[in-house]
PDB file of C-alpha atoms in Angstrom:
ATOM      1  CA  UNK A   1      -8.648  36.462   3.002  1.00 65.00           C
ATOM      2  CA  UNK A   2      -5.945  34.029   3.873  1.00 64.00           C
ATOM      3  CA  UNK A   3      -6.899  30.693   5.324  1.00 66.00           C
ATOM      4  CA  UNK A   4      -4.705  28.687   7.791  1.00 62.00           C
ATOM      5  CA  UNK A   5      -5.373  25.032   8.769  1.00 61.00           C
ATOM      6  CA  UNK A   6      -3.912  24.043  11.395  1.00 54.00           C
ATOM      7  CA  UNK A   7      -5.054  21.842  14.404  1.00 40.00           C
ATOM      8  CA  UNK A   8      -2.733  22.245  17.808  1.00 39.00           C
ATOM      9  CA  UNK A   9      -2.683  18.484  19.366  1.00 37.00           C
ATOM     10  CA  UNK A  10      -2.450  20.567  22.331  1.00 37.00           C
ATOM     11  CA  UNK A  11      -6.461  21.463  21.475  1.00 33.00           C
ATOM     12  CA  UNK A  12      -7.339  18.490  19.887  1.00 35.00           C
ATOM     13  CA  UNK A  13      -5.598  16.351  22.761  1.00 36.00           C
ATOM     14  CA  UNK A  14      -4.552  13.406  20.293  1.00 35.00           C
ATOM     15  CA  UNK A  15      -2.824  12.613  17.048  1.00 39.00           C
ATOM     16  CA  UNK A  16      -5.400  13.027  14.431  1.00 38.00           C
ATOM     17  CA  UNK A  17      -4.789  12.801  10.337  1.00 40.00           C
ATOM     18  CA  UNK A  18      -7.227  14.689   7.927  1.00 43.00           C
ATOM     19  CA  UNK A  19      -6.806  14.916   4.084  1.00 46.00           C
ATOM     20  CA  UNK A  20      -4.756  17.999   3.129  1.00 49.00           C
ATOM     21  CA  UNK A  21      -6.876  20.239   0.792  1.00 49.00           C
ATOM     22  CA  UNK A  22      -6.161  19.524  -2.364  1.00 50.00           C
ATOM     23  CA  UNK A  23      -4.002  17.289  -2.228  1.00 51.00           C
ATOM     24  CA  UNK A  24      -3.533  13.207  -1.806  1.00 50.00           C
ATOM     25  CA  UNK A  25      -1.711  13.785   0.967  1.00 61.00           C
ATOM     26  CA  UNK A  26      -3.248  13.124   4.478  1.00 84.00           C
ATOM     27  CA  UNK A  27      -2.886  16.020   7.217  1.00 91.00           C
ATOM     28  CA  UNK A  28      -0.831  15.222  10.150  1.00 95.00           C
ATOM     29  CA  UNK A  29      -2.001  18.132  12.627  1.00 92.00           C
ATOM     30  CA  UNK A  30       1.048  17.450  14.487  1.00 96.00           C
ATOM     31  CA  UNK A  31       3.829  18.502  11.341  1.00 97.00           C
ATOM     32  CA  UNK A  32       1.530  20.198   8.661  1.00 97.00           C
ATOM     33  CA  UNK A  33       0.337  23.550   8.449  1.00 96.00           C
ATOM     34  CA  UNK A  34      -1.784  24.378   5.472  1.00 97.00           C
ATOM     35  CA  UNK A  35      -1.874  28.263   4.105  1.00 96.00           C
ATOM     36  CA  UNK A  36      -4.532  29.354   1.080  1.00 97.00           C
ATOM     37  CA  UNK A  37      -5.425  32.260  -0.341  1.00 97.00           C
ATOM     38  CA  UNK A  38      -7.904  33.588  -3.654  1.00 97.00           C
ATOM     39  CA  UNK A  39      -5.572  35.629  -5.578  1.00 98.00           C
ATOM     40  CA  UNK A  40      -6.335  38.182  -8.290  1.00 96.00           C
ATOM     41  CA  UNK A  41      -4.562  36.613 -11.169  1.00 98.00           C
ATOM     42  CA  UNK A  42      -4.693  33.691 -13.564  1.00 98.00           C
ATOM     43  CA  UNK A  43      -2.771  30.477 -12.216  1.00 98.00           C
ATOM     44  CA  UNK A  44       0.074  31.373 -15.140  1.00 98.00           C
ATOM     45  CA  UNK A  45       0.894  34.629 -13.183  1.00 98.00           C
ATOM     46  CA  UNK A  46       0.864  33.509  -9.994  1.00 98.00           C
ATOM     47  CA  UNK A  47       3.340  30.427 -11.538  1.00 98.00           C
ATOM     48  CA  UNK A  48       5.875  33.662 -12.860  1.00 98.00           C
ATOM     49  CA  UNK A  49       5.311  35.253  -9.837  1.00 98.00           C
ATOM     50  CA  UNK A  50       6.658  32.155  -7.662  1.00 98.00           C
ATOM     51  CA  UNK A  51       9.770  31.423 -10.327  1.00 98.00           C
ATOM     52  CA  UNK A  52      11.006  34.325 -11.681  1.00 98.00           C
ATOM     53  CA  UNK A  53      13.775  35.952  -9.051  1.00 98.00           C
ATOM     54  CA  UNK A  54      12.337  39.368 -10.306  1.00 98.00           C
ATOM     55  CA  UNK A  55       8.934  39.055  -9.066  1.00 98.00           C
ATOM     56  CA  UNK A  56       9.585  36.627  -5.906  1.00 98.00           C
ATOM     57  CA  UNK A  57      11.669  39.715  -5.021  1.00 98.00           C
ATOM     58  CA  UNK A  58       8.924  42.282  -4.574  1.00 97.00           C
ATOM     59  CA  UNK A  59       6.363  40.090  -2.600  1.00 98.00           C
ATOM     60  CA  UNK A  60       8.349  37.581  -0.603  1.00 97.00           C
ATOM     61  CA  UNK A  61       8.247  38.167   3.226  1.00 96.00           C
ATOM     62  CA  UNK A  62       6.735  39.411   5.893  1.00 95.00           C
ATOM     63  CA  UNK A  63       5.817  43.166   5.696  1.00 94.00           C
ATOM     64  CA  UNK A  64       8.885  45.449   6.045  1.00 96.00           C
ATOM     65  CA  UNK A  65      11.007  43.092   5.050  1.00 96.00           C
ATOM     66  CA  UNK A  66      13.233  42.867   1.707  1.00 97.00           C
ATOM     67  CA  UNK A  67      14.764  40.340  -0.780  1.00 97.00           C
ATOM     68  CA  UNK A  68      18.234  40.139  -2.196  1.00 97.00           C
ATOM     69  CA  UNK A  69      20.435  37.606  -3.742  1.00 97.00           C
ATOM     70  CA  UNK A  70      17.612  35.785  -5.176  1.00 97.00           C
ATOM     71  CA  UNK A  71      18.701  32.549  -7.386  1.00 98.00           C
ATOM     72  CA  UNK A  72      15.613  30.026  -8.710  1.00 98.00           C
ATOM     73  CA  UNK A  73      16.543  27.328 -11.366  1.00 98.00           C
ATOM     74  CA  UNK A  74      12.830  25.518 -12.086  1.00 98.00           C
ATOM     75  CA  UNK A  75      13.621  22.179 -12.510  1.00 98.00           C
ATOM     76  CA  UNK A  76      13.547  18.928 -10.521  1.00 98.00           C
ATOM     77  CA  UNK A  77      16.830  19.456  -8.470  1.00 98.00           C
ATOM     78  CA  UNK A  78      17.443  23.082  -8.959  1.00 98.00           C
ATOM     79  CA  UNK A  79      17.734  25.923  -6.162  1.00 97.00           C
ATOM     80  CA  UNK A  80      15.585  27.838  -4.661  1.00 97.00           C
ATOM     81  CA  UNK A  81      17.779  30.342  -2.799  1.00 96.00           C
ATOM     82  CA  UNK A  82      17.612  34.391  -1.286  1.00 96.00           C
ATOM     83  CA  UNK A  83      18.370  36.316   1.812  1.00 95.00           C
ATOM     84  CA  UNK A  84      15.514  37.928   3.400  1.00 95.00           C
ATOM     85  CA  UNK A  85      16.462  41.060   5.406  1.00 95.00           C
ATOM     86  CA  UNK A  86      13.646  41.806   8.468  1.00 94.00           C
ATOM     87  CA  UNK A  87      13.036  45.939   9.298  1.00 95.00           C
ATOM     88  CA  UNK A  88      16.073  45.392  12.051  1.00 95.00           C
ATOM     89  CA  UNK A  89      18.778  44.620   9.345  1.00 94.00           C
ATOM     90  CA  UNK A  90      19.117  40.581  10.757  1.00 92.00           C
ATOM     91  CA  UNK A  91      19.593  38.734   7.736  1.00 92.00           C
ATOM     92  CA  UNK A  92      17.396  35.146   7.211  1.00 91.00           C
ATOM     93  CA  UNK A  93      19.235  32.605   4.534  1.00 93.00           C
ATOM     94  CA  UNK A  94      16.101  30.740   2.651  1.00 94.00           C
ATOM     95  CA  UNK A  95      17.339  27.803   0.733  1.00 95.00           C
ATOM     96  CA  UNK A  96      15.824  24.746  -0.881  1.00 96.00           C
ATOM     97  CA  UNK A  97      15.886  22.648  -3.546  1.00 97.00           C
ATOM     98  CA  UNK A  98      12.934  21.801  -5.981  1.00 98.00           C
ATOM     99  CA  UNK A  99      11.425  18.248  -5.615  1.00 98.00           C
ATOM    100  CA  UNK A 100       8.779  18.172  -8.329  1.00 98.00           C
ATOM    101  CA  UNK A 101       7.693  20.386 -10.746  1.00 98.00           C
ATOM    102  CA  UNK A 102       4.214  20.717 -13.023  1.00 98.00           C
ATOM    103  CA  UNK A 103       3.736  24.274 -14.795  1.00 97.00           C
ATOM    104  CA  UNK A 104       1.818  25.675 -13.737  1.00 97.00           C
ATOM    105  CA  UNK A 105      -0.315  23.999 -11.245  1.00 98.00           C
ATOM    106  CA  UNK A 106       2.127  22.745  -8.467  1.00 98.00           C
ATOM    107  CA  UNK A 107       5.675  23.251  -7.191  1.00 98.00           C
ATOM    108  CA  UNK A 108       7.167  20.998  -4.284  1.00 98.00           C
ATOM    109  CA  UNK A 109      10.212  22.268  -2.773  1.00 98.00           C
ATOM    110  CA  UNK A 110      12.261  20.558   0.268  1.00 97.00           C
ATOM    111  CA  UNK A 111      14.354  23.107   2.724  1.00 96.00           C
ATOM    112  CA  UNK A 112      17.557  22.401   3.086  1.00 92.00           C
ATOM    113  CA  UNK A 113      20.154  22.671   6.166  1.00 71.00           C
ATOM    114  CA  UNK A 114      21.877  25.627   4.310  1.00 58.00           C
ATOM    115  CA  UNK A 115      18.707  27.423   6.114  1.00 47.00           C
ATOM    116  CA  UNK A 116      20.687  26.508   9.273  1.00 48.00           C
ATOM    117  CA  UNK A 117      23.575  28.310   9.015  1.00 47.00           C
ATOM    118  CA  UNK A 118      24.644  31.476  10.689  1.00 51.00           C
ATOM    119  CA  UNK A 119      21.906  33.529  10.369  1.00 53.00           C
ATOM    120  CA  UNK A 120      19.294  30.536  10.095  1.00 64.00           C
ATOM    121  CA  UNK A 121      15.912  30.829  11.257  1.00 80.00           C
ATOM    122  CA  UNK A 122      13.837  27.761  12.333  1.00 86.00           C
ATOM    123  CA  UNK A 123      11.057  29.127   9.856  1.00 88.00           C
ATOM    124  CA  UNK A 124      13.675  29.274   7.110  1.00 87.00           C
ATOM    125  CA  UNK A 125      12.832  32.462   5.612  1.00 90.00           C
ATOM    126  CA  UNK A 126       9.564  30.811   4.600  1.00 91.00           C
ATOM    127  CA  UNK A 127      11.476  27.424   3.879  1.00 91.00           C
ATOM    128  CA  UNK A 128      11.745  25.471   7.029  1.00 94.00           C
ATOM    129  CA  UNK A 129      14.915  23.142   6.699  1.00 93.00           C
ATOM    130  CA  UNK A 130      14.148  19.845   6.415  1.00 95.00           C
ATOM    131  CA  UNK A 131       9.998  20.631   5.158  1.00 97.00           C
ATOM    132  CA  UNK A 132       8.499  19.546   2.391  1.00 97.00           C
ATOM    133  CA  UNK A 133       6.512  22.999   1.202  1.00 98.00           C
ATOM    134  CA  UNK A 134       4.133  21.969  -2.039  1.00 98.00           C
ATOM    135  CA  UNK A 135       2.528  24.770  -3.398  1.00 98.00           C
ATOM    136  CA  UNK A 136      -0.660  24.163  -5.273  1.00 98.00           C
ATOM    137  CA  UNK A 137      -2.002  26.892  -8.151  1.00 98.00           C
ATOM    138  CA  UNK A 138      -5.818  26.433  -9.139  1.00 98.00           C
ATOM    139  CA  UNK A 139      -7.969  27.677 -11.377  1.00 98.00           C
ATOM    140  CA  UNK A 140     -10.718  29.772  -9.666  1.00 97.00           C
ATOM    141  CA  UNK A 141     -12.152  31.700 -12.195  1.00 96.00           C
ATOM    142  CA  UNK A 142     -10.505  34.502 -13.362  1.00 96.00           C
ATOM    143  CA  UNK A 143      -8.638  34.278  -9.946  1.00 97.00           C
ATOM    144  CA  UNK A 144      -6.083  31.246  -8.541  1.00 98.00           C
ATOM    145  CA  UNK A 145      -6.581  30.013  -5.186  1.00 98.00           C
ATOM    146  CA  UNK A 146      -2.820  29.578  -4.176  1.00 98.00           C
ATOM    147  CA  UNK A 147      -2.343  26.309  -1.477  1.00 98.00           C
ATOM    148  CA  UNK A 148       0.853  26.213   0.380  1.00 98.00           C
ATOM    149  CA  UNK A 149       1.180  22.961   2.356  1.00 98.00           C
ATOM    150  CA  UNK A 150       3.843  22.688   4.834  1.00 97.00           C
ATOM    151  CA  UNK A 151       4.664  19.223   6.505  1.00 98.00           C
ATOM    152  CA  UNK A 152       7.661  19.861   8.772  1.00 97.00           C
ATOM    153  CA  UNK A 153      10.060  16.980   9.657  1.00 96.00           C
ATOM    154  CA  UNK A 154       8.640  16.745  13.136  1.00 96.00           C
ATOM    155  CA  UNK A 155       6.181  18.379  15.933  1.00 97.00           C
ATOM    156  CA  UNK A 156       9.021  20.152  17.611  1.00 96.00           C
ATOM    157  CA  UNK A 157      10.092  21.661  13.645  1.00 95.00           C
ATOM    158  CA  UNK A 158       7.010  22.851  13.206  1.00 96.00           C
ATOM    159  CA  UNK A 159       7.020  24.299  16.563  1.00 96.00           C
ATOM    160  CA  UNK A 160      10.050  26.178  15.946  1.00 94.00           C
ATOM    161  CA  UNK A 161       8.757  27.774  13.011  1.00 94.00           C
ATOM    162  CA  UNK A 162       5.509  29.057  14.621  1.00 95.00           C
ATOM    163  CA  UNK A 163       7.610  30.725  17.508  1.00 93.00           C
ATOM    164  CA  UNK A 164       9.915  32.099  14.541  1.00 92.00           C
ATOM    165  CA  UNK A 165       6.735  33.405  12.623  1.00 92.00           C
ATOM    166  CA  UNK A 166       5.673  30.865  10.368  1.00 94.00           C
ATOM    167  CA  UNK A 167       3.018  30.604  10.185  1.00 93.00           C
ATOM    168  CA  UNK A 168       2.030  34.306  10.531  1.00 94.00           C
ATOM    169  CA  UNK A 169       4.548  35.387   8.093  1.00 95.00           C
ATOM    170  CA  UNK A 170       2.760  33.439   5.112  1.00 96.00           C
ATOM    171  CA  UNK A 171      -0.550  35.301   5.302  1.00 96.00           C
ATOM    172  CA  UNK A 172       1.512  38.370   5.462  1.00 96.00           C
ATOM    173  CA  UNK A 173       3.454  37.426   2.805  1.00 97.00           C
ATOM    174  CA  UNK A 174       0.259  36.474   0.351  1.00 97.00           C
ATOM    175  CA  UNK A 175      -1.123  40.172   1.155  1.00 97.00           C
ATOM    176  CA  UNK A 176       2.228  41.416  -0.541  1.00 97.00           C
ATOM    177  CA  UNK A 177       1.980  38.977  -3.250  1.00 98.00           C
ATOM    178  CA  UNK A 178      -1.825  39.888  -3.827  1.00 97.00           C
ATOM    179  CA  UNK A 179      -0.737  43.520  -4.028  1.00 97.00           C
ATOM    180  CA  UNK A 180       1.921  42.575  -6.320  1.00 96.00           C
ATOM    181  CA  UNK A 181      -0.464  40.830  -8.727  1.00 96.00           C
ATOM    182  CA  UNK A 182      -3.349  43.540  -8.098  1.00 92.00           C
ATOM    183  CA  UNK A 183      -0.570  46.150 -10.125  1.00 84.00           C
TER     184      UNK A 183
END
């Protein structure tokens, strides 16, 4: 089961900070959105499945969609780049570039305005431009329980990529991932 934190200030009616799970980071409910997940793999193969072009290929995305043109250099200023194609053919540009890197407990990646472009999606193809998007891999027995922490530039960014399917489209995507790691 994929778990989503996320308070709307709409629903909580003020600004409110929280610590982010698992992380030193405090939760601004107003630009983070926090996505986890139990997957059924050791934290090394969930680490090859996030940063090897080969296997990001077969899981990333929303259901129906595909993933071409997939370029990842794992280092502290290296790329993170594809083109994910939705069921109606439209084309979404992900790009990024990779802020800090631990093997294999945690990647942090940072959108860039590449994701903009014609094309461009406020969600950014599951990298919003301008995010920071750390991704946490932990030990859970046998299992890794996978912690994607979004904190957008602003509200309205964040915003944006809930109306472009944000934060729906990262549950969707773990199912794929799970499957992907379940063969």
């Amino acid at each position: 089961m994929t778990r989503i934190v996320a308070v709307s200030p709409a629903l909580s009616g003020r600004k409110e900070q929280r610590q982010a799970p698992d992380s030193s980071a405090s939760l601004n409910v107003e630009t983070d959105l926090v996505v986890t997940r139990v997957l059924p793999a050791p934290p090394a193969l969930v680490w090859r499945a996030w940063t090897e072009p080969e296997r990001v290929t077969a899981w990333w995305g929303p259901e129906g969609c595909s993933v071409s043109d997939c370029e990842i250099e794992v280092r502290v200023g290296g790329v993170f780049r594809l083109k994910l194609s939705a069921p109606d053919g439209t084309v979404y540009p992900c790009a990024g570039v990779f802020r800090e890197v631990e093997a294999p407990k945690r990647l942090v990646l940072e959108g860039t305005a590449a994701t903009t472009a014609v094309g461009g999606s406020a969600c950014g193809a599951g990298l919003p431009p301008g995010a920071v998007v750390t991704v946490l891999f932990q030990a859970a027995g046998d299992q890794t329980r996978l912690t994607l922490h979004t904190r957008f530039p602003s509200a309205a960014a964040r915003r944006a990529a809930e109306a472009s399917g944000y934060k729906e489209g990262w549950p969707q995507s773990f199912d794929r991932l799970a499957g992907e790691l379940a063969t």
